[in-house]
Tab-separated table of C-alpha atoms in Angstrom:
chain	number	residue	atom	x	y	z
Y	281	ARG	CA	82.116	62.892	92.998
Y	282	VAL	CA	81.910	66.337	91.494
Y	283	HIS	CA	85.559	67.196	92.239
Y	284	GLY	CA	86.552	64.550	89.689
Y	285	ASP	CA	84.370	66.265	87.122
Y	286	CYS	CA	85.984	69.617	88.030
Y	287	SER	CA	89.301	68.481	86.711
Y	288	LEU	CA	87.717	67.151	83.513
Y	289	LEU	CA	86.046	70.545	82.966
Y	290	GLN	CA	89.446	72.139	82.545
Y	291	SER	CA	89.792	70.383	79.166
Y	292	PRO	CA	87.193	72.460	77.271
Y	293	CYS	CA	88.785	75.634	78.673
Y	294	ILE	CA	92.179	74.587	77.419
Y	295	ALA	CA	90.874	73.465	74.040
Y	296	MET	CA	88.798	76.545	73.342
Y	297	ALA	CA	91.400	79.051	74.493
Y	298	SER	CA	94.160	77.278	72.619
Y	299	ALA	CA	92.108	77.336	69.378
Y	300	SER	CA	91.518	81.083	69.461
Y	301	PRO	CA	93.896	84.008	68.970
Y	302	ALA	CA	95.270	84.721	72.395
Y	303	PHE	CA	94.548	88.462	72.488
Y	304	GLY	CA	92.847	91.233	70.642
Y	305	ALA	CA	89.446	91.635	68.943
Y	306	ALA	CA	89.281	88.078	67.671
Y	307	ALA	CA	89.852	86.644	71.147
Y	308	ARG	CA	87.192	88.983	72.531
Y	309	ARG	CA	84.740	87.704	69.898
Y	310	ASP	CA	85.624	84.039	70.347
Y	311	LEU	CA	86.191	83.767	74.061
Y	312	PHE	CA	83.854	86.251	75.728
Y	313	LEU	CA	80.129	87.024	75.828
Y	314	LEU	CA	80.639	90.819	75.671
Y	315	ALA	CA	78.098	92.593	73.492
Y	316	PRO	CA	79.682	93.457	70.133
Y	317	GLY	CA	78.607	97.140	70.290
Y	318	ASP	CA	80.086	97.761	73.757
Y	319	VAL	CA	83.560	98.968	74.554
Y	320	PRO	CA	84.161	97.683	78.116
Y	321	LEU	CA	86.636	99.988	79.902
Y	322	ASN	CA	85.820	98.868	83.487
Y	323	HIS	CA	86.858	95.268	83.740
Y	324	GLY	CA	88.155	95.901	87.257
Y	325	SER	CA	84.822	96.369	89.000
Y	326	PHE	CA	83.149	93.104	88.184
Y	327	GLY	CA	85.303	91.122	85.767
Y	328	VAL	CA	84.009	89.036	82.896
Y	329	VAL	CA	83.719	85.240	82.638
Y	330	PRO	CA	85.192	83.652	79.463
Y	331	LYS	CA	82.893	81.383	77.465
Y	332	PRO	CA	84.687	78.138	78.324
Y	333	VAL	CA	84.757	79.001	82.031
Y	334	ARG	CA	81.083	79.881	81.870
Y	335	ALA	CA	80.417	76.461	80.279
Y	336	ALA	CA	82.314	74.768	83.140
Y	337	GLN	CA	80.276	76.785	85.670
Y	338	ILE	CA	76.963	75.732	84.055
Y	339	ALA	CA	78.066	72.106	83.905
Y	340	LEU	CA	78.929	72.219	87.634
Y	341	LEU	CA	75.603	73.856	88.479
Y	342	ASP	CA	73.891	70.922	86.732
Y	343	LYS	CA	76.008	68.472	88.717
Y	344	VAL	CA	74.904	70.101	91.981
Y	345	GLU	CA	71.253	69.737	91.031
Y	346	GLU	CA	71.640	66.078	90.140
Y	347	ASN	CA	72.143	65.270	93.836
Y	348	PRO	CA	72.133	68.308	96.116
Y	349	ASP	CA	72.277	66.259	99.306
Y	350	THR	CA	75.414	64.450	98.267
Y	351	PHE	CA	77.005	67.616	96.992
Y	352	PHE	CA	76.521	69.805	100.032
Y	353	ARG	CA	77.122	67.038	102.622
Y	354	ASP	CA	80.141	65.499	100.984
Y	355	THR	CA	81.486	66.738	97.643
Y	356	ALA	CA	81.546	70.465	98.470
Y	357	TRP	CA	84.492	69.957	100.888
Y	358	ASP	CA	86.473	68.243	98.130
Y	359	VAL	CA	85.960	71.068	95.607
Y	360	ILE	CA	86.729	73.758	98.152
Y	361	ASN	CA	89.973	71.999	99.162
Y	362	ALA	CA	90.977	71.533	95.489
Y	363	SER	CA	90.384	75.215	94.747
Y	364	ARG	CA	92.218	76.175	97.993
Y	365	ALA	CA	95.264	74.280	96.788
Y	366	ALA	CA	95.070	75.840	93.354
Y	367	ILE	CA	94.905	79.401	94.730
Y	368	ALA	CA	97.666	78.682	97.234
Y	369	GLU	CA	99.908	77.619	94.339
Y	370	LEU	CA	98.947	80.591	92.098
Y	371	LEU	CA	99.422	83.224	94.837
Y	372	ASP	CA	102.328	81.493	96.629
Y	373	GLY	CA	100.601	80.912	99.906
Y	374	ASP	CA	100.220	78.284	102.540
Y	375	ALA	CA	96.982	76.366	101.774
Y	376	ASP	CA	96.039	76.413	105.459
Y	377	GLY	CA	95.835	80.194	105.290
Y	378	VAL	CA	93.542	80.262	102.210
Y	379	VAL	CA	89.784	80.613	102.680
Y	380	PHE	CA	87.042	82.006	100.458
Y	381	THR	CA	84.244	84.506	100.810
Y	382	THR	CA	81.960	86.264	98.321
Y	383	ASN	CA	83.966	89.440	97.742
Y	384	ALA	CA	86.758	91.611	99.245
Y	385	THR	CA	84.242	93.822	101.023
Y	386	THR	CA	82.799	90.882	102.871
Y	387	GLY	CA	86.354	89.758	103.768
Y	388	VAL	CA	87.146	93.198	105.232
Y	389	ASN	CA	83.923	93.089	107.223
Y	390	ALA	CA	84.936	89.683	108.577
Y	391	VAL	CA	88.322	90.962	109.727
Y	392	LEU	CA	86.836	94.113	111.313
Y	393	GLY	CA	84.284	92.040	113.187
Y	394	SER	CA	86.963	89.609	114.327
Y	395	LEU	CA	89.042	92.366	115.906
Y	396	ARG	CA	86.604	92.827	118.814
Y	397	LEU	CA	87.387	96.513	119.136
Y	398	ASN	CA	86.932	98.213	122.529
Y	399	PRO	CA	86.169	101.854	123.448
Y	400	GLY	CA	89.322	103.830	123.090
Y	401	ASN	CA	90.816	101.645	120.296
Y	402	VAL	CA	91.913	103.383	117.103
Y	403	VAL	CA	91.725	102.094	113.493
Y	404	LEU	CA	93.867	103.807	110.847
Y	405	TYR	CA	93.077	104.140	107.126
Y	406	PHE	CA	94.039	106.370	104.220
Y	407	ALA	CA	91.284	108.846	103.184
Y	408	ARG	CA	90.405	108.755	99.490
Y	409	VAL	CA	92.725	105.788	98.987
Y	410	ILE	CA	90.385	103.372	100.776
Y	411	TYR	CA	87.581	101.721	98.862
Y	412	TYR	CA	84.400	103.507	99.863
Y	413	ALA	CA	82.455	100.381	100.858
Y	414	CYS	CA	85.273	99.306	103.148
Y	415	GLU	CA	85.454	102.768	104.681
Y	416	GLN	CA	81.729	102.520	105.466
Y	417	ALA	CA	82.283	99.089	107.071
Y	418	LEU	CA	85.183	100.465	109.147
Y	419	LEU	CA	83.193	103.490	110.314
Y	420	ARG	CA	80.208	101.317	111.295
Y	421	GLU	CA	82.349	98.880	113.277
Y	422	CYS	CA	84.053	101.714	115.127
Y	423	GLU	CA	80.649	103.282	115.892
Y	424	ARG	CA	79.307	99.977	117.198
Y	425	ARG	CA	82.327	99.369	119.384
Y	426	GLY	CA	83.074	102.873	120.608
Y	427	ALA	CA	86.387	102.923	118.779
Y	428	THR	CA	87.811	105.784	116.718
Y	429	ALA	CA	88.508	105.766	113.040
Y	430	VAL	CA	91.437	107.995	112.140
Y	431	ALA	CA	91.770	109.059	108.504
Y	432	LEU	CA	95.339	109.586	107.251
Y	433	HIS	CA	96.032	111.875	104.329
Y	434	VAL	CA	98.439	111.359	101.429
Y	435	PRO	CA	98.395	112.761	97.885
Y	436	LEU	CA	95.916	110.808	95.824
Y	437	LEU	CA	98.307	110.809	92.839
Y	438	ASN	CA	102.063	110.180	92.997
Y	439	ALA	CA	102.191	109.538	96.758
Y	440	THR	CA	105.649	108.326	97.749
Y	441	PRO	CA	106.553	105.564	100.257
Y	442	ASP	CA	107.584	108.298	102.625
Y	443	ASP	CA	104.162	109.965	102.322
Y	444	TYR	CA	102.448	106.795	103.458
Y	445	ALA	CA	104.916	105.813	106.154
Y	446	LEU	CA	105.155	109.254	107.695
Y	447	ALA	CA	101.386	109.493	107.967
Y	448	VAL	CA	101.168	106.203	109.835
Y	449	GLU	CA	104.213	106.911	111.994
Y	450	GLY	CA	102.649	110.264	113.013
Y	451	ALA	CA	99.394	108.586	114.011
Y	452	LEU	CA	101.249	105.897	116.010
Y	453	ARG	CA	103.180	108.648	117.793
Y	454	THR	CA	99.876	110.336	118.720
Y	455	HIS	CA	97.737	107.275	119.601
Y	456	GLY	CA	100.399	104.723	120.677
Y	457	GLY	CA	99.025	101.506	122.106
Y	458	HIS	CA	95.441	102.418	121.320
Y	459	VAL	CA	95.949	101.620	117.645
Y	460	ARG	CA	94.517	98.199	116.851
Y	461	MET	CA	94.473	98.113	113.086
Y	462	LEU	CA	95.755	99.616	109.844
Y	463	LEU	CA	93.486	98.964	106.873
Y	464	VAL	CA	95.311	99.697	103.607
Y	465	ASP	CA	94.673	99.080	99.942
Y	466	HIS	CA	97.160	97.490	97.631
Y	467	ILE	CA	95.827	98.877	94.299
Y	468	ILE	CA	93.724	101.992	94.607
Y	469	SER	CA	90.288	101.477	93.051
Y	470	GLY	CA	89.891	104.936	91.659
Y	471	THR	CA	93.390	105.487	90.210
Y	472	ALA	CA	94.930	101.975	89.855
Y	473	ALA	CA	98.045	103.305	91.632
Y	474	HIS	CA	99.935	100.804	93.779
Y	475	VAL	CA	100.417	101.427	97.467
Y	476	PRO	CA	104.075	100.659	98.271
Y	477	LEU	CA	103.492	97.873	100.738
Y	478	GLU	CA	107.031	96.558	100.546
Y	479	GLU	CA	108.325	99.877	101.970
Y	480	LEU	CA	105.308	100.762	104.115
Y	481	VAL	CA	104.616	97.617	106.163
Y	482	PRO	CA	108.129	97.143	107.687
Y	483	ARG	CA	108.171	100.819	108.764
Y	484	VAL	CA	104.737	100.499	110.328
Y	485	ARG	CA	105.930	97.415	112.214
Y	486	ALA	CA	109.010	99.156	113.448
Y	487	ALA	CA	107.034	102.268	114.504
Y	488	SER	CA	104.383	100.151	116.241
Y	489	ALA	CA	107.095	98.608	118.407
Y	490	VAL	CA	108.553	102.005	119.314
Y	491	PHE	CA	105.196	103.597	120.169
Y	492	GLY	CA	103.669	100.546	122.001
Y	493	ALA	CA	101.085	99.422	119.477
Y	494	VAL	CA	101.851	95.820	120.210
Y	495	ASP	CA	98.402	94.559	119.138
Y	496	LEU	CA	98.425	96.345	115.780
Y	497	ALA	CA	96.863	94.228	112.978
Y	498	ILE	CA	97.616	95.098	109.352
Y	499	CYS	CA	94.913	94.166	106.853
Y	500	VAL	CA	95.450	94.735	103.134
Y	501	ASP	CA	92.505	95.161	100.789
Y	502	GLY	CA	94.036	93.742	97.632
Y	503	ALA	CA	90.765	93.498	95.736
Y	504	HIS	CA	92.363	94.012	92.285
Y	505	ALA	CA	95.742	92.341	92.907
Y	506	PRO	CA	95.160	88.549	92.278
Y	507	GLY	CA	95.887	87.905	88.595
Y	508	MET	CA	96.954	91.528	87.904
Y	509	LEU	CA	100.138	91.242	89.923
Y	510	ALA	CA	102.553	88.402	90.490
Y	511	LEU	CA	101.499	88.210	94.093
Y	512	SER	CA	103.175	86.227	96.861
Y	513	LEU	CA	101.045	85.827	99.941
Y	514	ARG	CA	103.941	84.265	101.828
Y	515	SER	CA	105.925	87.350	101.197
Y	516	MET	CA	103.086	89.556	102.415
Y	517	SER	CA	102.947	87.598	105.681
Y	518	ALA	CA	106.762	87.813	105.988
Y	519	LEU	CA	106.522	91.626	105.579
Y	520	GLY	CA	104.156	91.787	108.496
Y	521	VAL	CA	100.723	91.697	106.863
Y	522	ASP	CA	98.217	89.886	109.079
Y	523	VAL	CA	95.422	89.430	106.540
Y	524	TYR	CA	95.436	89.878	102.757
Y	525	ILE	CA	92.116	89.929	100.878
Y	526	GLY	CA	91.686	89.764	97.081
Y	527	ASN	CA	88.939	89.142	94.553
Y	528	LEU	CA	89.199	86.324	92.073
Y	529	HIS	CA	86.302	87.394	89.781
Y	530	LYS	CA	88.143	90.469	88.539
Y	531	TRP	CA	91.433	89.456	86.912
Y	532	CYS	CA	91.460	85.671	87.477
Y	533	PHE	CA	88.366	85.115	85.271
Y	534	VAL	CA	86.539	83.234	88.046
Y	535	PRO	CA	82.696	83.492	87.999
Y	536	LYS	CA	81.129	86.073	90.288
Y	537	SER	CA	81.688	86.233	93.038
Y	538	VAL	CA	84.708	84.818	94.905
Y	539	ALA	CA	87.406	86.439	97.069
Y	540	VAL	CA	90.355	84.873	98.825
Y	541	VAL	CA	91.124	85.752	102.476
Y	542	TYR	CA	94.658	84.878	103.425
Y	543	SER	CA	95.703	85.059	107.095
Y	544	SER	CA	99.159	84.756	108.516
Y	545	PRO	CA	99.665	81.819	110.901
Y	546	SER	CA	99.120	83.986	113.970
Y	547	ALA	CA	96.040	85.713	112.517
Y	548	ARG	CA	94.308	82.368	111.873
Y	549	ALA	CA	93.694	82.176	115.595
Y	550	TRP	CA	91.383	85.198	115.556
Y	551	VAL	CA	90.030	85.824	111.988
Y	552	ARG	CA	86.502	84.440	111.629
Y	553	PRO	CA	83.794	84.771	108.935
Y	554	CYS	CA	80.832	87.132	109.155
Y	555	VAL	CA	78.376	84.221	109.215
Y	556	VAL	CA	78.465	81.857	112.184
Y	557	SER	CA	77.350	78.323	111.236
Y	558	HIS	CA	77.793	74.662	112.050
Y	559	ASN	CA	81.635	74.742	112.208
Y	560	TYR	CA	81.868	77.477	114.866
Y	561	GLY	CA	84.788	76.747	117.123
Y	562	ARG	CA	86.374	74.261	114.725
Y	563	GLY	CA	89.097	76.580	113.438
Y	564	TYR	CA	89.861	79.009	110.688
Y	565	THR	CA	89.348	77.071	107.477
Y	566	ALA	CA	86.432	74.983	108.845
Y	567	GLU	CA	84.502	78.052	109.859
Y	568	PHE	CA	84.919	79.809	106.512
Y	569	ASP	CA	84.189	76.621	104.538
Y	570	GLN	CA	80.784	76.213	106.147
Y	571	GLN	CA	78.655	79.379	106.049
Y	572	GLY	CA	75.212	77.812	105.462
Y	573	THR	CA	73.880	76.798	102.034
Y	574	ILE	CA	75.647	78.991	99.542
Y	575	ASP	CA	76.599	78.693	95.880
Y	576	VAL	CA	80.042	77.107	95.973
Y	577	VAL	CA	80.120	76.624	92.162
Y	578	PRO	CA	82.158	79.802	91.555
Y	579	ILE	CA	84.728	78.444	93.996
Y	580	ALA	CA	84.603	75.021	92.278
Y	581	THR	CA	85.241	76.730	88.908
Y	582	ILE	CA	88.590	78.199	90.037
Y	583	PRO	CA	90.685	75.341	88.485
Y	584	ALA	CA	88.893	75.743	85.120
Y	585	ALA	CA	89.510	79.536	85.168
Y	586	LEU	CA	93.206	79.040	85.890
Y	587	ALA	CA	93.469	76.428	83.154
Y	588	PHE	CA	91.945	78.979	80.763
Y	589	VAL	CA	94.696	81.485	81.540
Y	590	GLU	CA	97.410	78.865	81.065
Y	591	ALA	CA	95.949	77.983	77.645
Y	592	LEU	CA	96.213	81.667	76.645
Y	593	GLY	CA	99.938	81.472	77.255
Y	594	GLY	CA	100.095	81.842	81.025
Y	595	TRP	CA	100.092	84.782	83.443
Y	596	THR	CA	103.276	86.349	82.189
Y	597	ALA	CA	101.853	86.654	78.646
Y	598	VAL	CA	98.549	87.975	79.873
Y	599	ARG	CA	100.109	90.601	82.101
Y	600	ALA	CA	102.490	91.636	79.312
Y	601	TYR	CA	99.504	92.241	76.937
Y	602	GLN	CA	97.697	94.272	79.571
């Protein structure tokens, strides 16, 4: 089965990364395909795949083509489950809450569609802080459903926890039980500033109880967080976050494109993928795992990408260098 080969493909990643200087110009030359004349300053948008991880990806693509029928009918479930377990360990989450989609924008679209908004419902978001594509998705869903999108305003630079919390508390005071969702970023795409979720989310939960927003869902667009931050998905759920979404092809060195969608135990009952396929009605992970014939090789390459980071010295060393 291919999942056996996946574990073997970690070995070249470990060997090549260990043989090269861990960081700096020599590591760039030895470990990445970046053009020598370019100075890449925007890793965050799309990421870059290291040479050994790329080799693992290509080998897996070849394995798929050796017997596509066996792969998609049988082996694909093994590799998805292996990668689910690896990401749950890396990001400190419950494996039953981990599913994959192509990118964070698709994950946000899935959550918005799963809400089943009604006329009169309100969705809150932070103007200029929100990623533009997700703002567009939010506006479209509200337009389709007759709901209202309410933009909250905080300073783009140096916003304090109070700035964020007071803006949401004011909106909850105004709209009360009509508020169905808060969509909030973790790392702002345009500035790289961190939204203070640890202070914000508990205050939002407390205010939602006071003002009757008992059905409020909190969704975090953490597109840049996996790999960049020492993230704990269990802690996010404990704070009161219903769904956390993050890309793996940015800072985790996974081939493009893969995102993780992590839902709290209660949210797993209602969060569903954008694409309805054979596993409709079979539960959270089953529905996300089967979305038609797609390229699951980037998902299957997750263990190799994580092995590459460990061979560089581990996440603490990588983050310290950044």
